[in-house]
Amino acid sequence: MKIPPNTRRVLLIIAILLPLAGLFLFTAVRTGPLAPVPVTLAEVENQALTPALFGIGTVEARYRFKIGPTRTGRLATLTVDVGDAVKKGQQLGTLDPVDLDARIASQQSSLDALESHVSMARSRVAEAKAQQNYAANQLSRYRELLRSNAVLIRLAPGTDPDATADAIRRWKRLQVYTRAEMEQILIGKLIATSARQIGLFLIILAIVSAAIVAFIIYTMTMAKIREIAVLKLIGTRNRTIAAMILQQALGLGLIGFAVGKIIATAWAPYFPKYVLLVPGDTVRGFIAVLVICTLASLLAIRIALKVDPAEAIG
Amino acid sequence: MQPYGITIENLRKRYGDGPTAVEALKGVDMHVAPGEVVGLIGPSGSGKSTLLKALGAVIEPTAGRMTLGDRVIYDDGWKVRDLRALRRDLIGFVFQAPHLIPFLDITDNVALLPMLAGVSKRESRQRALALFETLDIAHRATAMPAQLSGGEQQRVAIARALVNRPPVILADEPTAPLDSERAIAVITTLNEMARRFDTAVIVVTHDEKIIPTFRRLYQIRDGRPLEQEITPHPPNSAAEPAAPR
């Protein structure tokens, strides 16, 4: 007989479940709630009862605290035991300082090293501050130098200028000149160049001034040519006419000199570069003005002397 | 003929040479007595200015003879070495414009001439001030020329012409810029001064209004003067010289 596969599968499951169900029932009946409770029978006796309690238990503290040393070390003595009552501040035991000295020594050396570092750092700060001050001074000095271009050093009496100059040259690589060298430079170069420039300027100024004065005198003379002819006609000497023209030119020069001198004296302080004028310069300038005016009047005098007295008539 | 004054005889002046030569004066004869004022008129180019320049010793005549005051100054050649001194001492000039020196006051303008002749400045100024009194401009003695009117300036010019007491005054159009009244006043002044100082005065003029004031008039035509007596004098108060002040 052939059993269908589904039936076979059901039969297989039943075959597995049946033993399991039997095992469950046996266990429940023998050891489980369904198992029989053993009972001891005793005879009831009438006796007096004495109340008593007996038990075994564990005493536990209500609060627990963990204590420990702040430094590691070996425990040398312990004066308390479990369950002892202790008070605040009570010594519980002692620690054996096995490597404490070594550690103190090490810490001390570390401390010393750190202190030396602090000292070094302080000295570095001081040095840095000194350098800062020096740099600030140098900055200020170089700014001053930038403005002034040169620094004048006054030596203490008895100091050798050449030795000082050499030292400064090596020290700062600056150009150093002693008084003698500086005088040589000033006279030979700077002052000579300035003198040439001022001289050239003065020459141009003198030529221009002479041309202006000559033009003015010439114009004034030409405007009075008829009067000059009349003067010659009525018997005026040539030298008198020349003297009149010269007088006019010198008068112009004197006025110009006075105005120029007053203006120069009043305005000179307001100019960036001061040109020192000594009284000798004023005298020389005055003489130059007179000479320029005299030369400038020559053309006008020449024309005046050429005037024909006949021009006054007709 | 008066012994002094101006005397010109056969005065000639030729400009240039050869065919282009121009004869400006063709034998001028003329005499002006001391104290006399004569007019000299003529068209342009007639030779008036040439005659005046020759009389003023600023151009040299070609030939003839000239006497100023008591000095023969030209006789076919200059007879005076220093013509400048001659002009200064013997001739006074009055021009169309006063031509005063603008930067001198009028006293110094007049005093300049005697000073040029060597007179001291003080004396020169005194002479100038005396003339100003005569010419009625003493109150302006310290004025500058530009501060005076045209008539006053011309009176200063007359004072300048008179200050060296020259025997001769040459006046070139002295009234041209003035109005009639002032023109006649100037001529009147010249007449007065001529009489007062015995000066011979020649006035070159184109001014019609003063022509009747001359007693004698020379009219130059083509280099030759024609003397012309003006009579009678027109009824003009200025024709008769006013009494000296």
PDB file of N, CA and C in Angstrom, chain A residues 254-268 277-279 281-283:
ATOM      1  N   LEU A 254      68.628 152.780  -5.959  1.00  0.00           N
ATOM      2  CA  LEU A 254      68.557 152.959  -4.500  1.00  0.00           C
ATOM      3  C   LEU A 254      67.192 152.553  -3.975  1.00  0.00           C
ATOM      4  N   ILE A 255      66.152 152.980  -4.706  1.00  0.00           N
ATOM      5  CA  ILE A 255      64.793 152.603  -4.280  1.00  0.00           C
ATOM      6  C   ILE A 255      64.649 151.085  -4.328  1.00  0.00           C
ATOM      7  N   GLY A 256      65.107 150.500  -5.446  1.00  0.00           N
ATOM      8  CA  GLY A 256      65.019 149.046  -5.589  1.00  0.00           C
ATOM      9  C   GLY A 256      65.809 148.332  -4.509  1.00  0.00           C
ATOM     10  N   PHE A 257      67.009 148.861  -4.198  1.00  0.00           N
ATOM     11  CA  PHE A 257      67.838 148.225  -3.175  1.00  0.00           C
ATOM     12  C   PHE A 257      67.158 148.299  -1.814  1.00  0.00           C
ATOM     13  N   ALA A 258      66.618 149.483  -1.488  1.00  0.00           N
ATOM     14  CA  ALA A 258      65.969 149.656  -0.176  1.00  0.00           C
ATOM     15  C   ALA A 258      64.770 148.713  -0.056  1.00  0.00           C
ATOM     16  N   VAL A 259      63.946 148.683  -1.108  1.00  0.00           N
ATOM     17  CA  VAL A 259      62.756 147.805  -1.075  1.00  0.00           C
ATOM     18  C   VAL A 259      63.197 146.344  -0.968  1.00  0.00           C
ATOM     19  N   GLY A 260      64.192 145.964  -1.785  1.00  0.00           N
ATOM     20  CA  GLY A 260      64.678 144.587  -1.767  1.00  0.00           C
ATOM     21  C   GLY A 260      65.263 144.203  -0.424  1.00  0.00           C
ATOM     22  N   LYS A 261      66.025 145.105   0.167  1.00  0.00           N
ATOM     23  CA  LYS A 261      66.667 144.817   1.454  1.00  0.00           C
ATOM     24  C   LYS A 261      65.608 144.630   2.548  1.00  0.00           C
ATOM     25  N   ILE A 262      64.621 145.513   2.548  1.00  0.00           N
ATOM     26  CA  ILE A 262      63.568 145.423   3.576  1.00  0.00           C
ATOM     27  C   ILE A 262      62.789 144.122   3.406  1.00  0.00           C
ATOM     28  N   ILE A 263      62.416 143.826   2.157  1.00  0.00           N
ATOM     29  CA  ILE A 263      61.642 142.606   1.905  1.00  0.00           C
ATOM     30  C   ILE A 263      62.466 141.370   2.254  1.00  0.00           C
ATOM     31  N   ALA A 264      63.729 141.374   1.845  1.00  0.00           N
ATOM     32  CA  ALA A 264      64.574 140.202   2.119  1.00  0.00           C
ATOM     33  C   ALA A 264      64.734 139.990   3.619  1.00  0.00           C
ATOM     34  N   THR A 265      64.934 141.082   4.351  1.00  0.00           N
ATOM     35  CA  THR A 265      65.124 140.963   5.795  1.00  0.00           C
ATOM     36  C   THR A 265      63.838 140.481   6.473  1.00  0.00           C
ATOM     37  N   ALA A 266      62.712 140.990   5.985  1.00  0.00           N
ATOM     38  CA  ALA A 266      61.433 140.635   6.625  1.00  0.00           C
ATOM     39  C   ALA A 266      60.986 139.224   6.265  1.00  0.00           C
ATOM     40  N   TRP A 267      61.266 138.786   5.051  1.00  0.00           N
ATOM     41  CA  TRP A 267      60.723 137.499   4.575  1.00  0.00           C
ATOM     42  C   TRP A 267      61.688 136.336   4.727  1.00  0.00           C
ATOM     43  N   ALA A 268      62.967 136.635   4.901  1.00  0.00           N
ATOM     44  CA  ALA A 268      63.961 135.551   4.932  1.00  0.00           C
ATOM     45  C   ALA A 268      63.621 134.450   5.939  1.00  0.00           C
ATOM     46  N   LEU A 277      73.390 136.517   5.226  1.00  0.00           N
ATOM     47  CA  LEU A 277      73.920 137.731   4.602  1.00  0.00           C
ATOM     48  C   LEU A 277      74.597 138.554   5.682  1.00  0.00           C
ATOM     49  N   VAL A 278      75.869 138.705   5.533  1.00  0.00           N
ATOM     50  CA  VAL A 278      76.609 139.507   6.505  1.00  0.00           C
ATOM     51  C   VAL A 278      76.626 140.950   6.007  1.00  0.00           C
ATOM     52  N   PRO A 279      76.936 141.906   6.894  1.00  0.00           N
ATOM     53  CA  PRO A 279      76.928 143.320   6.461  1.00  0.00           C
ATOM     54  C   PRO A 279      77.782 143.550   5.211  1.00  0.00           C
ATOM     55  N   ASP A 281      78.053 141.620   2.698  1.00  0.00           N
ATOM     56  CA  ASP A 281      77.248 141.274   1.520  1.00  0.00           C
ATOM     57  C   ASP A 281      76.336 142.433   1.135  1.00  0.00           C
ATOM     58  N   THR A 282      75.761 143.071   2.153  1.00  0.00           N
ATOM     59  CA  THR A 282      74.874 144.209   1.884  1.00  0.00           C
ATOM     60  C   THR A 282      75.647 145.318   1.176  1.00  0.00           C
ATOM     61  N   VAL A 283      76.860 145.568   1.689  1.00  0.00           N
ATOM     62  CA  VAL A 283      77.681 146.621   1.077  1.00  0.00           C
ATOM     63  C   VAL A 283      78.016 146.242  -0.366  1.00  0.00           C
TER      64      VAL A 283
END
